[in-house]
Short mmCIF file of C-alpha atoms in Angstrom, two decimals:
data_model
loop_
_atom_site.label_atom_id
_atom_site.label_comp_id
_atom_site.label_asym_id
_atom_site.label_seq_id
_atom_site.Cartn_x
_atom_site.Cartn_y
_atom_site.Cartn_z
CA UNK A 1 111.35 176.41 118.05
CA UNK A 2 107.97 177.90 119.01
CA UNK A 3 105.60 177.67 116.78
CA UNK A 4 105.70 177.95 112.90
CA UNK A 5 104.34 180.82 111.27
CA UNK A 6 104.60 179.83 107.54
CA UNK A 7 105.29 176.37 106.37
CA UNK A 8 105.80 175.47 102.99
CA UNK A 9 105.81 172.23 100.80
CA UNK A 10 107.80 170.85 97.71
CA UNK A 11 110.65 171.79 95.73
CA UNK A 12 114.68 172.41 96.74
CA UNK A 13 117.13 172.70 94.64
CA UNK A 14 120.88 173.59 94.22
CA UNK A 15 120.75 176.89 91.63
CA UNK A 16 123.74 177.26 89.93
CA UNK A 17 123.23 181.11 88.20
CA UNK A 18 126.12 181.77 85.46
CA UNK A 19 128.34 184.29 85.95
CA UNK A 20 128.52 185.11 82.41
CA UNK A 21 125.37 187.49 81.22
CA UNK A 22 124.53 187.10 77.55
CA UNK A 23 126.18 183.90 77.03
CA UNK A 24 124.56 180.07 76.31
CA UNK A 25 124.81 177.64 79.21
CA UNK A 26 127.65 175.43 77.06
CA UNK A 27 129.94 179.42 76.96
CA UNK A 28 129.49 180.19 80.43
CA UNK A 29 132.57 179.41 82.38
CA UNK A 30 131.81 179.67 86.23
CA UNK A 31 128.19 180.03 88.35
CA UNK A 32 127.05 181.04 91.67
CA UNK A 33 125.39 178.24 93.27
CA UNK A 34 122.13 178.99 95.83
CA UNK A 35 119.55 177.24 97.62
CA UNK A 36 116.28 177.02 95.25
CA UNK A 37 112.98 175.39 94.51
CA UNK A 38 109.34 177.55 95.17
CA UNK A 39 108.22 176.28 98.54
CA UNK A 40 112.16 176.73 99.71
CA UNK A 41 112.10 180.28 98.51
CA UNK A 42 108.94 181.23 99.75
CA UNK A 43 109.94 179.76 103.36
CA UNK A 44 113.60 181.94 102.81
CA UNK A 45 111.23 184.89 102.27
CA UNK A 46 109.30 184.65 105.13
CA UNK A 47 112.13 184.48 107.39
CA UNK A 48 113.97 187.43 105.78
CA UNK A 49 110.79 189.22 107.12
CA UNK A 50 111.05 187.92 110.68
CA UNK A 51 108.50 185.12 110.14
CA UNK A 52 109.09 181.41 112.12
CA UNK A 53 109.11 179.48 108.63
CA UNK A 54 109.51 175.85 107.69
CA UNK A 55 110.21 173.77 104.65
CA UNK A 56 109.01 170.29 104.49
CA UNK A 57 110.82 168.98 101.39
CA UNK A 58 113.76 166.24 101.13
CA UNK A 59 117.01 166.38 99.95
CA UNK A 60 119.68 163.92 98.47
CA UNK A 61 122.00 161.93 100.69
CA UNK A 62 124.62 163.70 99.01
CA UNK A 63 127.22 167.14 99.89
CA UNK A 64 124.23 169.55 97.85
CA UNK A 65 121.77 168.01 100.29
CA UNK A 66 123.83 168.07 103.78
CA UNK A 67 124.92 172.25 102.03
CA UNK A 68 121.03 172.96 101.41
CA UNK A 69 120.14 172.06 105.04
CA UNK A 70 122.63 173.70 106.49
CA UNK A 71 122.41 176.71 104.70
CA UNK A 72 118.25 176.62 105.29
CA UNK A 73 119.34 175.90 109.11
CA UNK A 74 122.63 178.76 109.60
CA UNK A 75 122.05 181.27 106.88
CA UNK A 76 118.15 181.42 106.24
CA UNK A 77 117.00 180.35 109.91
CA UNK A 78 114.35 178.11 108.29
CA UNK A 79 113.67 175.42 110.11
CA UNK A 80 114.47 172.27 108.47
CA UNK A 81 112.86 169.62 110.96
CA UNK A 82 110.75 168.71 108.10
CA UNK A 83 113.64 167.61 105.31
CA UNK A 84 113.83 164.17 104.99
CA UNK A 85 116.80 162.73 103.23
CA UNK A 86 116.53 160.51 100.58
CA UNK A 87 119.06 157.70 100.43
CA UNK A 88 119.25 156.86 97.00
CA UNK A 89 117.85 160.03 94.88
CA UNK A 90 120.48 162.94 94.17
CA UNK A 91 119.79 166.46 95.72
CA UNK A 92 118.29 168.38 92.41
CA UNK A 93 120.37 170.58 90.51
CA UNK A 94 118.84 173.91 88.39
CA UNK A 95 121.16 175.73 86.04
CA UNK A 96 120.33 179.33 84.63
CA UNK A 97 121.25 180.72 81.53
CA UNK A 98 121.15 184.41 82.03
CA UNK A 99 120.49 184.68 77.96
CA UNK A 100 118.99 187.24 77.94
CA UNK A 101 119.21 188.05 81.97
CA UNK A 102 115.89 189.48 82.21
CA UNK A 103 114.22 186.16 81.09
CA UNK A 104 116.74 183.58 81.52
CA UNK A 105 116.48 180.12 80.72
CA UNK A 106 116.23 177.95 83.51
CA UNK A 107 117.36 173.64 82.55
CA UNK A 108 116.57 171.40 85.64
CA UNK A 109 118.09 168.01 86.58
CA UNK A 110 115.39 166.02 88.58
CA UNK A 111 116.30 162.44 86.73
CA UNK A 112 115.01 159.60 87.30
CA UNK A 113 112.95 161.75 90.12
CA UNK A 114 113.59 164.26 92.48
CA UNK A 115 113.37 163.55 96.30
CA UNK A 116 110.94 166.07 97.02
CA UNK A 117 108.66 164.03 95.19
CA UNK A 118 109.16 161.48 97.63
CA UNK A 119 108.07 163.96 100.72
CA UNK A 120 105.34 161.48 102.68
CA UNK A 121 103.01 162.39 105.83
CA UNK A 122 104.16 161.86 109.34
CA UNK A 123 102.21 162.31 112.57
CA UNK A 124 104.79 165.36 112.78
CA UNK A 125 104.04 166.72 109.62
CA UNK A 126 100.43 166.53 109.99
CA UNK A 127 100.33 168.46 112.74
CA UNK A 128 102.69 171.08 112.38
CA UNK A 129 100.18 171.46 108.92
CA UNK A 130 97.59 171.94 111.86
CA UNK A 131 99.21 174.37 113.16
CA UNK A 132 100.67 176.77 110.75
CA UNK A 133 99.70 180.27 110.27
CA UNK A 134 100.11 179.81 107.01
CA UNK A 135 100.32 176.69 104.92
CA UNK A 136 101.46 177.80 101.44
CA UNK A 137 101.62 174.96 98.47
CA UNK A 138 102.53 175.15 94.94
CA UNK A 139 99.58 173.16 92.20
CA UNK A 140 102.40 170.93 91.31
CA UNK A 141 102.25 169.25 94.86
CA UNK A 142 99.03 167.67 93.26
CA UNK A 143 101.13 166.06 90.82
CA UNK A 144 103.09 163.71 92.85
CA UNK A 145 101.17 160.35 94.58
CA UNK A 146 103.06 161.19 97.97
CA UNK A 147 102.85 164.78 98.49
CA UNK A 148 99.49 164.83 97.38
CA UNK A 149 98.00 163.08 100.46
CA UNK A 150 99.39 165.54 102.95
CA UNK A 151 97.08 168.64 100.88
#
């Protein structure tokens, strides 16, 4: 791939979005699951609109994690050089309680840590940073010791 027009950093998630409207997340009897997490849908975004994007996060050495690549990689055409996997940390999962839909509750499970907060520096990295058109990264970046070197 040439080169990258937006690159993002930090969160991915698996969003599972109930099906149900108006009902509590213990009611609900069946959700739509979708790739999530800020920097992943801000590099979605930018390739919707024709941009070369990239996510550096890292997944889970689990099925959500080998899904969320692939559907970064075939669906999204985000490039996903930069998603490490992490061997012993679960891919993240958010669930949404459309109660009511317009502001809907949103309960995460990042326990006992999520692997994006893992995501470390690499000659690669670094220079693809360099490079970037645009380098866009959430605050909470600042809040994890890894991340927070590569910013």
């Amino acid at each position: 791939m040439a080169g990258i027009d937006v690159l993002t950093i930090g969160r991915v998630s698996v969003d599972l979005y109930a099906e149900q409207m108006g009902l509590s997340l213990g009611s609900v009897t069946s959700f739509r699951k979708s790739v999530g997490g800020t920097a992943t849908n801000v590099a979605i975004s930018a390739a919707r609109f024709g941009h070369r994007a990239a996510v550096a996060t890292a997944v889970g050495d689990d099925e959500f994690g080998r899904g969320v690549v692939q559907a970064l990689r075939d669906e999204y055409q985000v490039d996903t050089r930069f998603v490490t996997v992490h061997p012993t940390l679960q891919t993240p999962l958010a669930f949404a309680e459309l109660d009511p839909p317009e502001d809907p509750t949103i309960v995460f499970y990042r326990q006992p840590a999520a692997p994006d907060m893992q995501i470390g520096s690499t000659p690669e990295l670094e220079a693809a940073v360099e490079n970037a058109g645009v380098f866009w990264v959430p605050a909470s970046r600042f809040a994890f010791e890894k991340s927070r070197d590569l910013v």
